[in-house]
Amino acid sequence: MTMSRFLNGAEASRQYGVLAGHYAASLMWADPLADAAAGALQPLGESWWPMVLKALEPGAGAIPDAPPALAALIAALPPEPTAEEWEALEVGRAAIARTGNSASLVVQCALLAIDGWAPPMTTSPQQAIRQLSETGNWWLKLHAPGGLRRGGDGYKATLRVRLTNAFRRRAVRETGTWDRRAWGEPINQGDLFAQVSAFTAVLLDGLHRMGYRLTQAEKDGYYVFWRYAAAVLGLHKTWLGMIDAERCGPFWKMWLLVNPPPNAQAQAQANRTLDAFARTGGGAAFLDRALLSGMTHWLLGRDVAQALGVPNGPMTYLLPAIYPPTSYLAQRLGGSRERRLTRTVAALARS
C-alpha cells in the first residue's frame, strides 16, 4: 500500500509509538456492518430511514421486511452503559452543553482541519456547507439532555450519521476515482478516531484557552460520553479503549503530521466555509469573518491555520485577552449559550 495518508512515518513512530501503527492499520478498516446494511437499504430510496427507526423499536426483530443486514447492525449496537457510566457521562455532557456557543466555535474550527487534511471526496462546495450544518445539528441533538439514551434524538442521529457515512463510502467507491491504495477506505476507522479526538481533546483544550475551567470529573465524564457515542457511531472496540486524555490529544497531532496538508482546493473550501459561517452571525459579516479567522488561529494554532489558508489579523491577538473574561462572566451568570449555534445550523441548512 502506498502510504500517502501516512507521510512522515518514521517521525510519527518516534513521537507517537503504537498510535502510529494503529493508525496505519486502520486506513483499510471501515465499518462492515454499516456497509452491509447500507447496501441492503439502498433499494428502499428515501424510505430507508423509517425502516431503520422501525428496526430500533423494542421487539423489532420480528419485522418481516427488515433486511437481515440491518437486523445484524441493530443487534450489534453497544449495550446500555451502566448506572455509574450514565452518571459520569451526564456530568461531562452537561458541562460541555453549558458552554454552548463557545464549544460550537471550537468544533467549527476543528471541522475545518478535518476537512482540510482529509482526502478529496468529490464533494461540491455547497454539499460541504450542508454537511457541516448536518454535523452541527447532530452535535446539538447529541448534547441535549437524554439525547444519548437509546431511542433519544441524539442516539438516532448518531446511528443515522453512521449509515450516512456508509452510503458516502459506497458512492465514493462507485465513482471509480477513489485511490484506495493511496488513501485507504473512505471514512475509515482512523478518520472516525480523528473526529472523536477533535470532539474531545481539541474541544477541551479550546475551552480551556477560552477561560472555562472544567473539573477533572467533568473532563473524565466527557470521555465516557464519547466512548459510548463513538460505539454507536461504529468505532471499533480497539479504538474505543483509546478514547481518553492520554491518547486523543497526541493522536490529533499525529493525524495532522501524517496526512497530506491542505491543497489549494481545500484552502479555498475552508475560506468559503468561514464566509458561510460569518453570514449566519447576525451582525456585520466582515466582523464575524475576522472573528472566525482569529478563532481559527487562536484555537488550532498558527501552523494549522496557515496551512488552511486562513488569513491572520488583529483578532488572533485580541481574542486571548478579551474572550476568557467574557466566558468567566457567562459561567458566573449561568444559562445556556447555544442559541447562536442553533441559528447558525439552521441558516447553513438553508444555504
Coordinates of C-alpha atoms in Angstrom, one line a residue:
M1 CA 0.0 0.0 0.0
T2 CA 1.3 3.4 -0.9
M3 CA 1.1 5.4 2.3
S4 CA 0.1 8.8 1.0
R5 CA -2.1 9.1 4.1
F6 CA 0.9 8.1 6.2
L7 CA 3.6 10.6 5.4
N8 CA 6.4 11.2 7.9
G9 CA 6.1 7.6 9.2
A10 CA 9.4 7.4 10.9
E11 CA 8.8 10.7 12.7
A12 CA 5.3 9.6 13.7
S13 CA 6.6 6.3 15.1
R14 CA 9.3 8.1 17.0
Q15 CA 6.9 10.6 18.6
Y16 CA 3.8 8.6 19.0
G17 CA 4.8 5.0 19.1
V18 CA 2.0 2.4 18.9
L19 CA -0.6 5.1 17.9
A20 CA 1.2 5.5 14.6
G21 CA 1.0 1.7 14.0
H22 CA -2.7 1.6 14.9
Y23 CA -3.4 4.4 12.5
A24 CA -1.5 2.8 9.6
A25 CA -3.5 -0.4 10.1
S26 CA -6.8 1.5 10.4
L27 CA -6.6 3.0 6.9
M28 CA -8.0 -0.1 5.3
W29 CA -10.6 -0.7 8.1
A30 CA -14.1 0.8 7.7
D31 CA -17.4 -0.4 9.1
P32 CA -18.5 -3.8 7.6
L33 CA -21.8 -4.0 9.4
A34 CA -22.9 -0.5 8.4
D35 CA -21.7 -1.0 4.8
A36 CA -23.7 -4.2 4.5
A37 CA -26.8 -2.5 6.0
A38 CA -26.4 0.5 3.6
G39 CA -26.2 -1.9 0.7
A40 CA -29.4 -3.6 1.8
L41 CA -31.2 -0.3 2.4
Q42 CA -30.2 1.5 -0.8
P43 CA -33.0 0.0 -2.9
L44 CA -35.6 1.5 -0.4
G45 CA -34.7 5.0 -1.6
E46 CA -35.9 7.7 0.7
S47 CA -37.8 5.3 2.9
W48 CA -34.5 3.7 4.3
W49 CA -34.5 5.8 7.4
P50 CA -38.1 5.0 8.5
M51 CA -37.1 1.3 8.2
V52 CA -34.2 1.9 10.5
L53 CA -36.3 3.6 13.0
K54 CA -38.8 0.8 12.9
A55 CA -36.0 -1.7 13.4
L56 CA -34.8 0.2 16.5
E57 CA -38.2 -0.2 18.3
P58 CA -38.4 -2.9 21.0
G59 CA -39.3 -6.2 19.6
A60 CA -38.4 -5.1 16.0
G61 CA -36.5 -8.3 15.3
A62 CA -39.8 -9.8 14.2
I63 CA -40.3 -7.2 11.4
P64 CA -40.7 -9.4 8.3
D65 CA -39.5 -6.8 5.8
A66 CA -36.3 -5.8 7.7
P67 CA -33.2 -6.7 5.7
P68 CA -31.0 -9.2 7.6
A69 CA -28.0 -6.9 7.3
L70 CA -30.0 -4.2 9.1
A71 CA -31.1 -6.6 11.8
A72 CA -27.4 -7.6 12.3
L73 CA -26.4 -4.0 12.6
I74 CA -29.1 -3.2 15.2
A75 CA -28.2 -6.4 17.2
A76 CA -24.6 -5.3 17.3
L77 CA -25.2 -1.9 18.7
P78 CA -23.5 -1.4 22.1
P79 CA -25.2 -2.3 25.3
E80 CA -26.6 0.4 27.6
P81 CA -23.9 2.0 29.9
T82 CA -24.0 1.0 33.5
A83 CA -25.7 3.3 36.0
E84 CA -22.2 4.5 37.1
E85 CA -21.3 5.2 33.5
W86 CA -24.5 7.1 32.9
E87 CA -23.8 9.3 35.9
A88 CA -20.3 10.1 34.7
L89 CA -21.2 10.8 31.1
E90 CA -24.1 13.0 32.1
V91 CA -21.6 15.1 34.2
G92 CA -19.4 15.5 31.1
R93 CA -22.3 16.2 28.7
A94 CA -23.9 18.8 30.9
A95 CA -20.5 20.6 31.4
I96 CA -20.0 20.9 27.7
A97 CA -23.6 21.9 27.0
R98 CA -23.3 24.8 29.4
T99 CA -20.6 26.3 27.3
G100 CA -22.9 26.5 24.3
N101 CA -21.6 28.7 21.5
S102 CA -18.1 28.6 22.9
A103 CA -18.0 24.8 22.3
S104 CA -19.5 25.2 18.9
L105 CA -16.8 27.7 17.8
V106 CA -14.1 25.1 18.8
V107 CA -16.0 22.4 16.9
Q108 CA -16.3 24.6 13.8
C109 CA -12.6 25.2 13.8
A110 CA -11.8 21.5 14.3
L111 CA -14.1 20.6 11.4
L112 CA -12.1 22.9 9.1
A113 CA -9.0 21.0 9.9
I114 CA -10.7 17.6 9.5
D115 CA -12.0 18.6 6.0
G116 CA -8.7 20.2 5.1
W117 CA -6.5 17.2 5.9
A118 CA -8.9 14.6 4.6
P119 CA -8.6 13.3 1.0
P120 CA -11.0 14.6 -1.6
M121 CA -14.5 13.1 -1.5
T122 CA -15.7 14.7 -4.8
T123 CA -18.0 17.0 -2.7
S124 CA -19.2 20.3 -4.1
P125 CA -18.7 23.4 -2.0
Q126 CA -22.4 23.6 -1.4
Q127 CA -22.6 20.0 -0.3
A128 CA -19.6 20.6 2.1
I129 CA -21.5 23.5 3.7
R130 CA -24.6 21.4 4.1
Q131 CA -22.6 18.5 5.7
L132 CA -21.3 21.0 8.2
S133 CA -24.8 22.1 9.1
E134 CA -25.8 18.4 9.5
T135 CA -22.8 17.8 11.7
G136 CA -23.8 20.8 13.8
N137 CA -27.4 19.6 14.1
W138 CA -26.2 16.1 15.1
W139 CA -23.9 17.7 17.8
L140 CA -26.8 19.7 19.2
K141 CA -29.1 16.6 19.5
L142 CA -26.3 14.5 21.0
H143 CA -25.7 17.1 23.7
A144 CA -29.3 17.6 24.6
P145 CA -30.4 16.1 28.0
G146 CA -31.2 12.4 27.4
G147 CA -30.0 12.7 23.8
L148 CA -27.8 9.6 24.0
R149 CA -30.4 7.4 25.6
R150 CA -31.4 4.6 23.3
G151 CA -34.2 6.0 21.2
G152 CA -33.3 9.5 22.0
D153 CA -32.8 12.1 19.2
G154 CA -29.0 12.1 19.7
Y155 CA -28.8 8.4 19.7
K156 CA -30.9 8.1 16.5
A157 CA -28.9 11.0 14.9
T158 CA -25.6 9.2 15.6
L159 CA -26.9 6.0 14.0
R160 CA -28.0 8.0 11.0
V161 CA -24.5 9.6 10.7
R162 CA -23.1 6.0 10.8
L163 CA -25.3 4.8 8.0
T164 CA -24.8 8.1 6.0
N165 CA -21.1 7.5 6.2
A166 CA -21.7 4.0 4.8
F167 CA -23.7 5.5 1.9
R168 CA -21.0 8.0 1.3
R169 CA -18.3 5.3 1.2
R170 CA -20.5 3.3 -1.3
A171 CA -21.0 6.4 -3.5
V172 CA -17.3 7.3 -3.5
R173 CA -16.2 3.7 -4.4
E174 CA -18.7 3.7 -7.3
T175 CA -17.2 6.8 -8.8
G176 CA -14.0 4.8 -9.7
T177 CA -11.9 7.9 -8.8
W178 CA -11.1 6.9 -5.2
D179 CA -7.4 5.7 -4.9
R180 CA -7.8 3.0 -2.2
R181 CA -4.2 2.1 -2.3
A182 CA -3.1 5.6 -1.6
W183 CA -5.9 6.8 0.7
G184 CA -7.3 3.6 2.3
E185 CA -11.0 3.2 2.8
P186 CA -13.2 6.3 2.6
I187 CA -14.2 7.4 6.2
N188 CA -12.1 4.7 7.7
Q189 CA -11.6 3.9 11.4
G190 CA -8.7 6.3 11.7
D191 CA -10.8 9.1 10.3
L192 CA -13.5 8.3 12.9
F193 CA -11.0 8.4 15.7
A194 CA -9.6 11.7 14.4
Q195 CA -13.2 13.1 14.6
V196 CA -13.6 11.8 18.1
S197 CA -10.2 13.3 19.1
A198 CA -11.4 16.6 17.7
F199 CA -14.6 16.4 19.6
T200 CA -12.8 15.6 22.9
A201 CA -9.2 16.6 23.2
V202 CA -9.3 19.6 20.8
L203 CA -12.6 20.8 22.2
L204 CA -11.5 20.5 25.9
D205 CA -8.2 22.3 25.1
G206 CA -10.0 25.0 23.2
L207 CA -12.5 25.6 26.1
H208 CA -9.6 25.8 28.5
R209 CA -8.0 28.5 26.3
M210 CA -11.3 30.3 26.3
G211 CA -11.3 30.5 30.1
Y212 CA -13.6 27.6 31.0
R213 CA -12.3 25.6 34.0
L214 CA -13.9 22.2 33.9
T215 CA -13.3 19.8 36.8
Q216 CA -11.4 16.6 36.4
A217 CA -14.7 14.7 36.9
E218 CA -16.3 16.7 34.1
K219 CA -13.5 16.1 31.7
D220 CA -13.3 12.4 32.5
G221 CA -17.1 12.1 32.2
Y222 CA -16.9 13.7 28.7
Y223 CA -14.5 11.0 27.6
V224 CA -17.0 8.4 28.9
F225 CA -19.7 10.2 27.0
W226 CA -17.8 9.8 23.7
R227 CA -16.8 6.2 24.4
Y228 CA -20.5 5.4 24.2
A229 CA -21.4 7.8 21.4
A230 CA -18.4 6.5 19.3
A231 CA -19.5 2.9 19.8
V232 CA -22.9 3.8 18.3
L233 CA -21.1 5.7 15.6
G234 CA -19.3 2.5 14.6
L235 CA -15.8 2.9 16.1
H236 CA -14.3 -0.5 16.7
K237 CA -13.6 -1.6 20.3
T238 CA -9.9 -1.4 19.7
W239 CA -10.2 2.3 19.3
L240 CA -12.9 2.8 21.9
G241 CA -10.4 1.9 24.6
M242 CA -8.2 4.7 23.5
I243 CA -10.7 7.5 24.0
D244 CA -9.0 9.2 26.8
A245 CA -6.9 12.3 27.5
E246 CA -3.7 10.4 27.2
R247 CA -4.3 9.3 23.6
C248 CA -6.8 11.5 21.9
G249 CA -4.7 14.7 22.1
P250 CA -1.5 13.0 20.8
F251 CA -3.5 11.2 18.1
W252 CA -4.8 14.5 16.8
K253 CA -1.3 15.9 16.4
M254 CA -0.1 12.7 14.8
W255 CA -3.0 12.7 12.4
L256 CA -2.1 16.2 11.2
L257 CA 1.5 15.1 10.9
V258 CA 1.0 12.0 8.7
N259 CA -1.8 13.3 6.4
P260 CA -1.0 15.5 3.4
P261 CA -1.6 19.2 4.2
P262 CA -4.5 21.0 2.5
N263 CA -4.1 21.8 -1.2
A264 CA -5.3 24.9 -2.9
Q265 CA -8.8 23.4 -3.3
A266 CA -9.1 22.6 0.4
Q267 CA -7.8 26.0 1.3
A268 CA -10.5 27.7 -0.9
Q269 CA -13.2 25.5 0.7
A270 CA -12.0 26.4 4.2
N271 CA -12.4 30.1 3.4
R272 CA -15.8 29.6 1.7
T273 CA -16.9 27.8 4.9
L274 CA -15.8 30.7 7.1
D275 CA -17.6 33.1 4.8
A276 CA -20.7 31.0 5.2
F277 CA -20.4 30.9 9.0
A278 CA -19.9 34.7 9.0
R279 CA -23.1 35.3 7.1
T280 CA -25.1 33.5 9.7
G281 CA -23.7 35.5 12.6
G282 CA -26.4 38.1 12.7
G283 CA -24.0 41.0 12.8
A284 CA -21.6 42.7 10.3
A285 CA -20.3 39.8 8.2
F286 CA -16.8 41.2 7.8
L287 CA -16.5 41.5 11.6
D288 CA -17.8 37.9 12.1
R289 CA -15.3 36.8 9.4
A290 CA -12.4 38.5 11.2
L291 CA -13.5 36.9 14.5
L292 CA -13.8 33.4 13.0
S293 CA -10.4 33.8 11.3
G294 CA -8.9 34.9 14.6
M295 CA -10.5 32.0 16.4
T296 CA -9.1 29.5 13.9
H297 CA -5.5 30.8 14.5
W298 CA -6.0 31.0 18.3
L299 CA -7.7 27.6 18.8
L300 CA -6.0 25.5 16.2
G301 CA -2.6 27.1 16.3
R302 CA -0.8 29.2 13.7
D303 CA 0.7 26.3 11.7
V304 CA -2.7 24.6 11.2
A305 CA -4.5 27.9 10.4
Q306 CA -1.8 28.9 7.9
A307 CA -1.9 25.5 6.2
L308 CA -5.7 26.0 5.8
G309 CA -5.0 29.4 4.1
V310 CA -6.9 31.3 6.8
P311 CA -5.8 34.9 6.9
N312 CA -4.3 36.3 10.1
G313 CA -5.3 39.5 11.7
P314 CA -5.6 41.5 14.9
M315 CA -8.3 39.2 16.3
T316 CA -5.7 36.5 16.7
Y317 CA -4.0 38.6 19.4
L318 CA -7.1 40.3 20.8
L319 CA -9.1 37.1 21.5
P320 CA -6.8 35.6 24.2
A321 CA -7.2 38.9 26.1
I322 CA -11.0 39.5 25.7
Y323 CA -12.6 36.1 25.4
P324 CA -11.7 34.5 28.7
P325 CA -13.2 37.3 30.8
T326 CA -16.5 37.0 28.9
S327 CA -16.6 33.3 29.4
Y328 CA -15.9 33.8 33.1
L329 CA -18.9 36.1 33.3
A330 CA -21.0 33.6 31.3
Q331 CA -20.1 30.9 33.8
R332 CA -20.9 33.2 36.8
L333 CA -24.3 34.2 35.3
G334 CA -25.2 30.7 34.2
G335 CA -27.6 29.7 31.5
S336 CA -27.2 28.3 28.0
R337 CA -25.2 29.9 25.2
E338 CA -26.3 27.6 22.4
R339 CA -28.9 29.9 20.8
R340 CA -26.4 31.2 18.3
L341 CA -25.3 27.7 17.3
T342 CA -28.9 26.7 16.7
R343 CA -29.3 29.8 14.5
T344 CA -26.1 29.0 12.6
V345 CA -27.1 25.4 11.9
A346 CA -30.5 26.5 10.7
A347 CA -29.0 29.2 8.4
L348 CA -26.4 26.8 6.9
A349 CA -29.1 24.2 6.2
R350 CA -31.0 26.8 4.2
S351 CA -27.9 28.0 2.3

